[in-house]
mmCIF file of C-alpha atoms in Angstrom:
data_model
loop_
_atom_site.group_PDB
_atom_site.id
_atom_site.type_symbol
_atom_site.label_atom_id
_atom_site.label_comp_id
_atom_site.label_asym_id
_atom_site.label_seq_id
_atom_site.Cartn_x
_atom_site.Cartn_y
_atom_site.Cartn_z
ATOM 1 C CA UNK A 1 6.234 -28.199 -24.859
ATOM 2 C CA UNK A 2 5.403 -30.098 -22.262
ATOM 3 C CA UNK A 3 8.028 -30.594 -19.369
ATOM 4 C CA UNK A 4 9.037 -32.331 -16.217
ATOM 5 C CA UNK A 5 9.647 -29.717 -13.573
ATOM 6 C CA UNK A 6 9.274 -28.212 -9.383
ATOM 7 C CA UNK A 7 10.700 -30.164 -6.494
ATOM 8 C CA UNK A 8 8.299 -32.047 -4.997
ATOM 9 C CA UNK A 9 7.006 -31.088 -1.564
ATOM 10 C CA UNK A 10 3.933 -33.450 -0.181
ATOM 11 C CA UNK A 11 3.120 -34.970 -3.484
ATOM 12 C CA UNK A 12 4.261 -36.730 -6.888
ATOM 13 C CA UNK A 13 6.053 -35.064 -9.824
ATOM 14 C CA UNK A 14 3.615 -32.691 -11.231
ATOM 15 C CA UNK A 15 3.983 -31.199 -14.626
ATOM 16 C CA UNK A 16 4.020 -27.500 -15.779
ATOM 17 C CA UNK A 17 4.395 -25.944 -18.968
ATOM 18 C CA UNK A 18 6.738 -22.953 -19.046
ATOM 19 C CA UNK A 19 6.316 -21.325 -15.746
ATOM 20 C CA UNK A 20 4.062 -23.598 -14.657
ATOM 21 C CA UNK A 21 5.629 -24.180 -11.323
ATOM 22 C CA UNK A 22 2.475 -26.123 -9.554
ATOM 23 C CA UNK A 23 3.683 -27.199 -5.889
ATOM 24 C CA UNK A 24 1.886 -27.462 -2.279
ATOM 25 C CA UNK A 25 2.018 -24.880 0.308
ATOM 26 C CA UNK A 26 3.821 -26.434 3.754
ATOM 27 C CA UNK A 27 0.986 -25.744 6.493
ATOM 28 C CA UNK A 28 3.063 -23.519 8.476
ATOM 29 C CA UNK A 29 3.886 -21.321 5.474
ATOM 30 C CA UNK A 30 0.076 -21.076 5.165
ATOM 31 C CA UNK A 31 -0.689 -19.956 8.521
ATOM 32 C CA UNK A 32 1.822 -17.211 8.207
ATOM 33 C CA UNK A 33 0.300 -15.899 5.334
ATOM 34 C CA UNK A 34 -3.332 -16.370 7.020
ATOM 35 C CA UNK A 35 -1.733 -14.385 9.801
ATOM 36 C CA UNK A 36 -0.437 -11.499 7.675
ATOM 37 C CA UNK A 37 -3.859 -10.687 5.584
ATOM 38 C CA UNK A 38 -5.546 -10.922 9.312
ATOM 39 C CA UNK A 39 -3.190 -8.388 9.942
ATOM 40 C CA UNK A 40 -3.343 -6.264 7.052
ATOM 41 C CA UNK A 41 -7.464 -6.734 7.095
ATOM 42 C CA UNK A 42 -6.805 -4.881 11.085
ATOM 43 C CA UNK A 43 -4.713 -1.952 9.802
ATOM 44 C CA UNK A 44 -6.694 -0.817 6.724
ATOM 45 C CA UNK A 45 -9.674 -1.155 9.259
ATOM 46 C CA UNK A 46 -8.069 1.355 11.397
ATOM 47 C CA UNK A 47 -7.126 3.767 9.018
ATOM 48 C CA UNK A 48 -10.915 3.760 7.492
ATOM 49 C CA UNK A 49 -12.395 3.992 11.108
ATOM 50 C CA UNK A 50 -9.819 7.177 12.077
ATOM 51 C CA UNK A 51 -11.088 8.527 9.160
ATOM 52 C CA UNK A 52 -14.591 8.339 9.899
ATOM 53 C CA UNK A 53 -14.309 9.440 13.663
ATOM 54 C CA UNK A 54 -12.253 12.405 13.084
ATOM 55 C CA UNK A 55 -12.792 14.637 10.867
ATOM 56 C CA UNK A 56 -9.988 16.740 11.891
ATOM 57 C CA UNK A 57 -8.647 14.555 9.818
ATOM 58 C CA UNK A 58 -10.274 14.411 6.992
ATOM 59 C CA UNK A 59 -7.359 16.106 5.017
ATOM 60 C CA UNK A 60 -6.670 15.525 0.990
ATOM 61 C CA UNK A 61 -3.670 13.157 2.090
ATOM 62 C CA UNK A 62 -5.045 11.341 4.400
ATOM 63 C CA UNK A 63 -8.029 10.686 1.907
ATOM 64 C CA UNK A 64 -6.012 9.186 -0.438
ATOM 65 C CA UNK A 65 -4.950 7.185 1.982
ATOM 66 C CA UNK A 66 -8.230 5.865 2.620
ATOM 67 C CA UNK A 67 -8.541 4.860 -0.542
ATOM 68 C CA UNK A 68 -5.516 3.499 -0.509
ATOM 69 C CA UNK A 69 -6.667 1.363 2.753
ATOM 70 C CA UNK A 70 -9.923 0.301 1.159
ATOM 71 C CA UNK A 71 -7.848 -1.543 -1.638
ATOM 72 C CA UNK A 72 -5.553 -3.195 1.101
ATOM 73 C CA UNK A 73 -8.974 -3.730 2.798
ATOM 74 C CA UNK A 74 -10.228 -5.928 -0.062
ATOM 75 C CA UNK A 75 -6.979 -7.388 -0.944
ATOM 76 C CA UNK A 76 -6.420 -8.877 2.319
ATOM 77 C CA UNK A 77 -9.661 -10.219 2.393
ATOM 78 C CA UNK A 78 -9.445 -11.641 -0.856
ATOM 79 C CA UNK A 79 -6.251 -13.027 -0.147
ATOM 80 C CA UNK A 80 -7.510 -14.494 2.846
ATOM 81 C CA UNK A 81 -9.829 -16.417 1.101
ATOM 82 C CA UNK A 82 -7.798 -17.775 -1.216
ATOM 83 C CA UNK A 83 -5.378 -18.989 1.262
ATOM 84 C CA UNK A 84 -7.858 -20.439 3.324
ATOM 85 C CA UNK A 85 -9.422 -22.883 0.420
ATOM 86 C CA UNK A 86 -6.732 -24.282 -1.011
ATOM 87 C CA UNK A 87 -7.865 -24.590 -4.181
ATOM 88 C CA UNK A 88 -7.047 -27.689 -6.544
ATOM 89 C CA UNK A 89 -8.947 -26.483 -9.364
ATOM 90 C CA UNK A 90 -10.857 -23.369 -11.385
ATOM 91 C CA UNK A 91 -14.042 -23.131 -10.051
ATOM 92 C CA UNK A 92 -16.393 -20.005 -9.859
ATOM 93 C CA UNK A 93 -15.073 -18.692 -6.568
ATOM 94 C CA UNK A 94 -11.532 -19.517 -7.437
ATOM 95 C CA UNK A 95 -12.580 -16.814 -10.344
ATOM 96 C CA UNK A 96 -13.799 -14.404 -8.104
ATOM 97 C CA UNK A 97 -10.905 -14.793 -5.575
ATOM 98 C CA UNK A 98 -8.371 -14.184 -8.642
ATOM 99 C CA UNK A 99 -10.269 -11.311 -9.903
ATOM 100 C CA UNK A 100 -10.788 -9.906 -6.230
ATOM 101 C CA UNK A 101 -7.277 -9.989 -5.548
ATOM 102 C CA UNK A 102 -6.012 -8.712 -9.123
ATOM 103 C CA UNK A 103 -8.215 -5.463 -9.017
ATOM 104 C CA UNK A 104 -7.513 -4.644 -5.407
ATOM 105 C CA UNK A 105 -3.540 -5.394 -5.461
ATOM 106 C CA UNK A 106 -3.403 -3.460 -8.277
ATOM 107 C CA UNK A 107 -5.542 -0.697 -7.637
ATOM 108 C CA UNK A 108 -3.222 -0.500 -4.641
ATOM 109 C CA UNK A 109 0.038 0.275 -6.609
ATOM 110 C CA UNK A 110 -1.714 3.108 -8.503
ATOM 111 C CA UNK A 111 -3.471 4.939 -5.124
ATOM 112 C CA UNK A 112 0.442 4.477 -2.916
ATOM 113 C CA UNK A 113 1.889 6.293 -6.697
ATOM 114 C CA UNK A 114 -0.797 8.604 -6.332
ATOM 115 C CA UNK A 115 -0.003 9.487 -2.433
ATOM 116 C CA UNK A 116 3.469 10.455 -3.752
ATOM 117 C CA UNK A 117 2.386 12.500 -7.292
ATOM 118 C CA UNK A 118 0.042 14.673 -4.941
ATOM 119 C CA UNK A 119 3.119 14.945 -2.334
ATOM 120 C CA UNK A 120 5.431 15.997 -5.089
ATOM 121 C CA UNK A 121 2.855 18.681 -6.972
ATOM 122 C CA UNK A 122 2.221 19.988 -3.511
ATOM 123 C CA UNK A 123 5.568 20.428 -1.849
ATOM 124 C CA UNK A 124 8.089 20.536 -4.778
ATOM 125 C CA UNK A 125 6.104 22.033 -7.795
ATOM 126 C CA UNK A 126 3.839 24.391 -5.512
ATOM 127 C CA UNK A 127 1.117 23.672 -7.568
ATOM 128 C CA UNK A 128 -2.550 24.219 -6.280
ATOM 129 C CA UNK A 129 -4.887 20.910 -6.330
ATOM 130 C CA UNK A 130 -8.420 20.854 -6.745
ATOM 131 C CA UNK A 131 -11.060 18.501 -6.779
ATOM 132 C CA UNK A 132 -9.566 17.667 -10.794
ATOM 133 C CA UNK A 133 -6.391 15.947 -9.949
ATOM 134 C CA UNK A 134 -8.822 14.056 -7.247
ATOM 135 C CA UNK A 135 -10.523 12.981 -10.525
ATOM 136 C CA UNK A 136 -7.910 12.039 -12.442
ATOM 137 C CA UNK A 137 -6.890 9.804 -9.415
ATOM 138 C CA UNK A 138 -10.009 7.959 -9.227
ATOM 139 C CA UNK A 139 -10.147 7.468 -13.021
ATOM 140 C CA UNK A 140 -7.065 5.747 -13.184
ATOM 141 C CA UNK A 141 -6.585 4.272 -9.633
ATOM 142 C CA UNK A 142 -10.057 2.445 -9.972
ATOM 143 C CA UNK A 143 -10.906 2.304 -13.510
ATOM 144 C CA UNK A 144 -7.616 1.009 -14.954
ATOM 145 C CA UNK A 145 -7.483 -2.010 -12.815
ATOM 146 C CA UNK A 146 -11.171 -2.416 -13.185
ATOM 147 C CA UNK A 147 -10.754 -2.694 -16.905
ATOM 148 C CA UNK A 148 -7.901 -5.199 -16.659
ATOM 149 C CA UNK A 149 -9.945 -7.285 -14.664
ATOM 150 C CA UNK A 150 -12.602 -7.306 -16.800
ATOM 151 C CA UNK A 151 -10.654 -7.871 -19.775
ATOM 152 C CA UNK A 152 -8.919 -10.939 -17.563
ATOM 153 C CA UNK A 153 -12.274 -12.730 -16.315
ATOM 154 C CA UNK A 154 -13.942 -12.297 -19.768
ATOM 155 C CA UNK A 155 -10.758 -13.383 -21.891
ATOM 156 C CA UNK A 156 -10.599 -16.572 -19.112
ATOM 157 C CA UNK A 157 -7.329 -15.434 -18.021
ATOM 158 C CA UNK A 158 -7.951 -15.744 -14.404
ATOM 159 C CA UNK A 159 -8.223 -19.627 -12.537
ATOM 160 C CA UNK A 160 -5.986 -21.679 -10.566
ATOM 161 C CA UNK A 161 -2.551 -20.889 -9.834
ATOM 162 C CA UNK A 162 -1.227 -22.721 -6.920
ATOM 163 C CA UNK A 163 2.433 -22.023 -8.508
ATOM 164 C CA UNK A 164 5.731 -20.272 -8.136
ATOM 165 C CA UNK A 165 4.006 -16.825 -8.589
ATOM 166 C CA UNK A 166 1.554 -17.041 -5.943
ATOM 167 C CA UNK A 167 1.394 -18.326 -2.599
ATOM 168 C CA UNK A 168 -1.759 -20.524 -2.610
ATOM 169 C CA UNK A 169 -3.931 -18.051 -4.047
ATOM 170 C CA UNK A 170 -6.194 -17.840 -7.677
ATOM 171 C CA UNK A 171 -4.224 -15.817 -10.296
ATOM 172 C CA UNK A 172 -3.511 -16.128 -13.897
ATOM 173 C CA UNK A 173 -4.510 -19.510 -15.198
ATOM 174 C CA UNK A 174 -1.950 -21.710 -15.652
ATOM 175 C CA UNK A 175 -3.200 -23.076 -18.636
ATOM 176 C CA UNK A 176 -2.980 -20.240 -20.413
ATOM 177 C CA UNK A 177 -0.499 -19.706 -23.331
ATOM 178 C CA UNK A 178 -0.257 -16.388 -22.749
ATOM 179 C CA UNK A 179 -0.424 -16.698 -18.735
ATOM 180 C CA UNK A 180 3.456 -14.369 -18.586
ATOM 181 C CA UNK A 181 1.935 -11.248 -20.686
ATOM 182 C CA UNK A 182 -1.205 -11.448 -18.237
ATOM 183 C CA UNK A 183 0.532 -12.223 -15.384
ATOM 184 C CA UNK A 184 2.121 -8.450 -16.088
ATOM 185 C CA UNK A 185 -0.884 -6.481 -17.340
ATOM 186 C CA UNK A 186 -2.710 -7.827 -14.124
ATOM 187 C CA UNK A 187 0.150 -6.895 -11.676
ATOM 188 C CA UNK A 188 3.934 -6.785 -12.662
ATOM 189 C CA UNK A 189 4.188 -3.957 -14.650
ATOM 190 C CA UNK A 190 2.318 -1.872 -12.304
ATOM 191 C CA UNK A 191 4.473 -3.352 -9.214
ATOM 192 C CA UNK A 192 7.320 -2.579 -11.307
ATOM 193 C CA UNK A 193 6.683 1.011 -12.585
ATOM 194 C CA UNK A 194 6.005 1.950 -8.367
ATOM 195 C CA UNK A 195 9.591 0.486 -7.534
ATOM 196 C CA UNK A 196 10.997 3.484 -10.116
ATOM 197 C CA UNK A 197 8.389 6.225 -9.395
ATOM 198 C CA UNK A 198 8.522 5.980 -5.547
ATOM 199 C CA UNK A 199 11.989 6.261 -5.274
ATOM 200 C CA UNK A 200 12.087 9.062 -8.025
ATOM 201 C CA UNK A 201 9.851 10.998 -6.509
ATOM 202 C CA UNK A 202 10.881 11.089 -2.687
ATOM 203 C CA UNK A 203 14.191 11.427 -3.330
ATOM 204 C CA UNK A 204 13.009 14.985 -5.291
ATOM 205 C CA UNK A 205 10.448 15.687 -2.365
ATOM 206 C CA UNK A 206 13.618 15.199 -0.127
ATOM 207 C CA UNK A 207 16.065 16.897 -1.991
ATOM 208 C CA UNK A 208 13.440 19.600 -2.545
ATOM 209 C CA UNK A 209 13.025 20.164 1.399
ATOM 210 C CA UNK A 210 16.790 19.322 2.155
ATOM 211 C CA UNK A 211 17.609 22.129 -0.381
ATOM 212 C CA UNK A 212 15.042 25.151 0.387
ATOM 213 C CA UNK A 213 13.178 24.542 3.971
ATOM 214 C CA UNK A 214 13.030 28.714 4.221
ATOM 215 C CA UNK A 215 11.806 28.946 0.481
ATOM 216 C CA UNK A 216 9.388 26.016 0.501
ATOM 217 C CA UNK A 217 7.916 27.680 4.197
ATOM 218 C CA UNK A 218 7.068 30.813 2.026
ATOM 219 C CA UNK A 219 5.272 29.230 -0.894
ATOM 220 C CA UNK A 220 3.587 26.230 0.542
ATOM 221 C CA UNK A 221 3.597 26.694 4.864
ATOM 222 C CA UNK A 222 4.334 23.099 5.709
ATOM 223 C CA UNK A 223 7.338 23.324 7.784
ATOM 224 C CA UNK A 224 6.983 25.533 11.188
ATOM 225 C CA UNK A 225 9.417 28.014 11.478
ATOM 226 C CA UNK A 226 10.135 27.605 15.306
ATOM 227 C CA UNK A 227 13.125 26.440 16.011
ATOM 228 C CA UNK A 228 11.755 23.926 18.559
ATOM 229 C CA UNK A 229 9.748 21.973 16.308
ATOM 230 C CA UNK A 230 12.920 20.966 13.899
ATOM 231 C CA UNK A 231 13.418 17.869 15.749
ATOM 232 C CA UNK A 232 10.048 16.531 14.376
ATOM 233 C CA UNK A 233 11.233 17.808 10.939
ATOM 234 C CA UNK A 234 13.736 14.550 11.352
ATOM 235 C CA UNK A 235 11.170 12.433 11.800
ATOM 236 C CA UNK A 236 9.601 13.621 9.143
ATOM 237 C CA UNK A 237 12.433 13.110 7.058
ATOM 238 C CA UNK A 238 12.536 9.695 7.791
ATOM 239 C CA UNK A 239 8.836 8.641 7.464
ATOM 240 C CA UNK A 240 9.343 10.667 3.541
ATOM 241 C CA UNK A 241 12.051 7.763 3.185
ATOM 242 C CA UNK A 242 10.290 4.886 4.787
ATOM 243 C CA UNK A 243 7.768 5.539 2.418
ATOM 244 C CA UNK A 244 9.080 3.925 -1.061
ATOM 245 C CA UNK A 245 11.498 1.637 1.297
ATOM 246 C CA UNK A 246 9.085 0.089 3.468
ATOM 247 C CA UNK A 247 6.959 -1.059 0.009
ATOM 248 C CA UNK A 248 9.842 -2.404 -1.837
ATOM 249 C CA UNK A 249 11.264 -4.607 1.007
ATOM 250 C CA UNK A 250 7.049 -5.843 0.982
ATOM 251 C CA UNK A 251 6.943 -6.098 -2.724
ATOM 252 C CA UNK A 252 10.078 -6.894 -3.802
ATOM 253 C CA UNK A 253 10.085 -11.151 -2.570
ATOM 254 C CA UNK A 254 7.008 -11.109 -5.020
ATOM 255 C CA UNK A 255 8.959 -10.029 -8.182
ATOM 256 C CA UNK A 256 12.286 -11.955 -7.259
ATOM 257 C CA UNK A 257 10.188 -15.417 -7.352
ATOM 258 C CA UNK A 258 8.581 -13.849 -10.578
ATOM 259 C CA UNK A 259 12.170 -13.884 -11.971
ATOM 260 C CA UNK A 260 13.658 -16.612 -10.954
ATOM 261 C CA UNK A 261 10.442 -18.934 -12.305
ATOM 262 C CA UNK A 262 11.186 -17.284 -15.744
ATOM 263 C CA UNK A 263 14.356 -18.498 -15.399
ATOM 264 C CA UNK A 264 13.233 -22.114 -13.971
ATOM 265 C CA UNK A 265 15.522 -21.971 -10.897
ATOM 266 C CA UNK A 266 15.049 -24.143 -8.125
ATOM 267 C CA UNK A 267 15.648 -21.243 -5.569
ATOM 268 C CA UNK A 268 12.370 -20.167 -6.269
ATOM 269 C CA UNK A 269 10.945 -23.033 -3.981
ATOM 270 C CA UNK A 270 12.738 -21.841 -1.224
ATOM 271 C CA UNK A 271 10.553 -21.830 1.958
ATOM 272 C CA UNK A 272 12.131 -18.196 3.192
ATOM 273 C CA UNK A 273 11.189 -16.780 0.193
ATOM 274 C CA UNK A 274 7.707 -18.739 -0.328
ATOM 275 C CA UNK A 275 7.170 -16.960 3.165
ATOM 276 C CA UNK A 276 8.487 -13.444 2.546
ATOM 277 C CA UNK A 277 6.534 -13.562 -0.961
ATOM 278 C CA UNK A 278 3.346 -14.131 1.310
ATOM 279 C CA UNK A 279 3.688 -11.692 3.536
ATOM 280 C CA UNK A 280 4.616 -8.871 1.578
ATOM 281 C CA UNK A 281 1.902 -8.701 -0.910
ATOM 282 C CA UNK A 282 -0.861 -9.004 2.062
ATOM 283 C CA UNK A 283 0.822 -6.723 4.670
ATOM 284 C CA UNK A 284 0.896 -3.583 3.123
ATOM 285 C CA UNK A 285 -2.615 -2.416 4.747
ATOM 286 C CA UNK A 286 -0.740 -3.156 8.648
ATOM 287 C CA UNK A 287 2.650 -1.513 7.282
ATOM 288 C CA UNK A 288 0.068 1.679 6.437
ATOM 289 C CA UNK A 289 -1.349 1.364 10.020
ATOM 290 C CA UNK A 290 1.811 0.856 12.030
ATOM 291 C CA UNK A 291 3.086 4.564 9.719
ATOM 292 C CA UNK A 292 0.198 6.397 9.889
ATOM 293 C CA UNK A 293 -1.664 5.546 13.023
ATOM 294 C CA UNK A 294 0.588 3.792 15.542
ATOM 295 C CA UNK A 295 3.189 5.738 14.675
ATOM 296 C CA UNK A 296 1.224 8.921 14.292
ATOM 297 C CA UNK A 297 0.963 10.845 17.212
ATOM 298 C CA UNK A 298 -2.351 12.391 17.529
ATOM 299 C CA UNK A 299 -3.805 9.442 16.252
ATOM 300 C CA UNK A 300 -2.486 7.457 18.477
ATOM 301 C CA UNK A 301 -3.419 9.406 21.275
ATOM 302 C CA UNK A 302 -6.897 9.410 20.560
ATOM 303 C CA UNK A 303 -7.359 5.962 19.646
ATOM 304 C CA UNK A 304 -5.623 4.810 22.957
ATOM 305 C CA UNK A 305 -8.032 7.481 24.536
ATOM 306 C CA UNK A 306 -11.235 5.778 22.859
ATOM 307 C CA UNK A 307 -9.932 2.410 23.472
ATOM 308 C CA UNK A 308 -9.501 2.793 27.053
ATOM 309 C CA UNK A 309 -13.017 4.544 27.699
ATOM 310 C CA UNK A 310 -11.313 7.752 28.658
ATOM 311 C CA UNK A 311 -12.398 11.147 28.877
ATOM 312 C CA UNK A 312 -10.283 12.875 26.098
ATOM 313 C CA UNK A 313 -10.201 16.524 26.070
ATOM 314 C CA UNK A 314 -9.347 18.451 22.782
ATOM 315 C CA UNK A 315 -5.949 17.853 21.816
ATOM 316 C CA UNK A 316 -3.668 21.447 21.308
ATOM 317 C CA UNK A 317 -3.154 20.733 17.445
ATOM 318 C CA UNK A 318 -0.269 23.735 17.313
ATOM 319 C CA UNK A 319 1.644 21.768 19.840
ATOM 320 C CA UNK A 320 1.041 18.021 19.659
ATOM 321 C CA UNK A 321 0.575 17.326 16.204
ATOM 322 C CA UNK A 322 3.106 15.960 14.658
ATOM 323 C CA UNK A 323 5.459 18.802 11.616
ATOM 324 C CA UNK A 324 5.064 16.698 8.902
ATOM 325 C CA UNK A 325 5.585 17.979 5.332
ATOM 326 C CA UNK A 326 1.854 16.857 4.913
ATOM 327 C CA UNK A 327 0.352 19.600 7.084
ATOM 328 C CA UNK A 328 0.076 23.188 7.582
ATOM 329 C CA UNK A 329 1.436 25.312 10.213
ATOM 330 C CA UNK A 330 -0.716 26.270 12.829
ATOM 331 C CA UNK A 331 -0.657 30.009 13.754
ATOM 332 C CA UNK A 332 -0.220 31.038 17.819
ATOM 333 C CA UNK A 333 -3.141 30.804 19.757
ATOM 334 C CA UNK A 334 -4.621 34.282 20.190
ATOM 335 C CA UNK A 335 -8.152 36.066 18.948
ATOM 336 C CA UNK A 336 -7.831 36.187 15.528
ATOM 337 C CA UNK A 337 -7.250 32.416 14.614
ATOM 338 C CA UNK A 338 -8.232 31.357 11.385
ATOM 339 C CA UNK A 339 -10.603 29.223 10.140
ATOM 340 C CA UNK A 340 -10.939 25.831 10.306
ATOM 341 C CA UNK A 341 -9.777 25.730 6.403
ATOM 342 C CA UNK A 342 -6.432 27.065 7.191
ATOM 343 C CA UNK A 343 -6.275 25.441 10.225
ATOM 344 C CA UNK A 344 -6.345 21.329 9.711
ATOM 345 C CA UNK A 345 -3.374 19.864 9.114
ATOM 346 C CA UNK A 346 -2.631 17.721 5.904
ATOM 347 C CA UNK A 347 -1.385 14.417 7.567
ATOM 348 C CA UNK A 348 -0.164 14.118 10.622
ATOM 349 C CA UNK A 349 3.126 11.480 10.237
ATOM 350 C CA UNK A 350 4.762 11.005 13.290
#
């Protein structure tokens, strides 16, 4: 049925069908958001580029999380773009921006679900990984999106949607009749099902640690046992937590305007939340970067190092890496030191 609806912002009453919010971005909301995926597009850059420098690095964590960045990579790009055209219409590129966007944002939920699986096999269920579970990851965190993509762009399901659920971006067509049941097979569910999981499954890592730090030193070295180093176990704790928190408070504006044009209230139009909504689905690649390299020590260190053209001597791993419950212990310095196998640490984290 065909409806009068949306407060009108810099044109005439336009009408919608269901959801079918259709309103103007303000150009200051659109620079924000242009600001954010520029941003994001940065962080994920770093992460890919400390990956490729270092191998040190190079751990089964921090791989994930280059995955992980590459799908932030793409969706702030493709984000970006769609931002930047302001489209009016479907057209061909409006398609590809959609699709772009719908594959990469959701490939992203399933690699930051998969980060915290692999955490919780590894620390809480002690349970050896091999290149299988790798496997399995890639299956599903590519493939599934992939095939609702496909399914999307061949059943026409992707065009414009300058509306309530996006900020200025292609999405799910507005004109189609089933546009709500695609608007959560292409994103929604997914974003939903990580706001459960992630919280689940820290809060079992944590209580798993909090419970057993002696026990879980004995079947899967991650914490040191030197007294010294428990400060850094804090901050460890914390980052564990900042985890699932830091991607709700960025996804969570996204879902809220979701609801709220289901239930045709006006407060979806709010500018605060037009501009939170924006920001949180393209910022999750610089959120990554300000955790994990910024905020990282010996990344940090050598990426100020690089950047300022300095010599940079080997870094002592057993004393200025960060004790994260991604990495293992490093054994004193004396003649019979392990090998490099046994030495690199998972993921460094503070």
């Amino acid at each position: 049925m065909l409806s009068t609806c949306c407060r009108i912002r810099q044109e005439s009453v336009l009408a919608c069908f269901g959801v079918k919010n259709v309103e103007e971005l303000y150009a200051s909301e659109r620079v924000v958001v242009l600001v954010s995926c520029v941003f994001s597009f940065v962080g994920s850059s770093l992460l890919v580029c400390t990956h490729a420098l270092w191998p040190e690095l190079r751990t089964r964590p921090r791989q994930l999380l280059l995955y992980l960045s590459l799908a932030d990579l793409l969706s702030a790009l493709s984000y970006f773009y769609g931002v930047l055209q302001d489209f009016d219409k479907t057209s061909w590129d409006c398609v590809l921006q959609g699709a772009l966007s719908t594959f990469s944002n959701t490939s992203s939920f399933f690699w930051t679900m998969a980060i915290a699986l692999y955490l919780y096999i590894t620390i809480v269920r002690g349970s050896p990984t091999g290149t299988g579970l790798l496997c399995c990851f890639h299956v599903v965190s590519w493939g599934v999106p992939l095939a609702i993509t496909v399914a999307a762009v061949a059943l026409k399901k992707i065009g414009y949607d300058a509306s309530n659920v996006s900020v200025g971006w292609c999405w799910v067509n507005l004109d189609a009749e089933d546009r709500v049941l695609w608007m959560l097979l292409t994103g929604k569910v997914w974003e939903i099902l990580a706001y459960v999981t992630l919280p689940v499954l820290y809060i079992l890592i944590k209580k798993h640690i909090n419970r057993a730090h002696a026990a879980l030193s004995e079947y899967r070295p991650i914490l040191s046992r030197a007294p010294a180093l428990q400060p850094r176990t804090s901050i460890a704790d914390k980052k564990l937590i900042l985890i699932p928190v830091i991607f709700i408070i960025l996804r969570i504006w996204s879902t809220v305007r979701f609801i709220l044009t289901l239930c045709n209230s006006p407060a979806v139009q709010n500018s605060v939340l037009v501009v939170l909504h924006g920001i949180g689905n393209t910022f999750q690649g610089g959120a990554n970067c300000i955790m994990f390299v910024l905020c990282t020590r010996v990344v940090r260190t050598r990426l100020f190092s690089s950047v300022c053209c300095c010599h940079y001597d080997e870094l002592d791993w057993p004393l200025q890496r960060s004790d994260s419950y991604w990495q293992h212990p490093q054994p004193h310095k004396d003649k019979d030191v392990p090998g490099p196998e046994r030495t690199k640490p998972l993921l460094s984290s503070t």
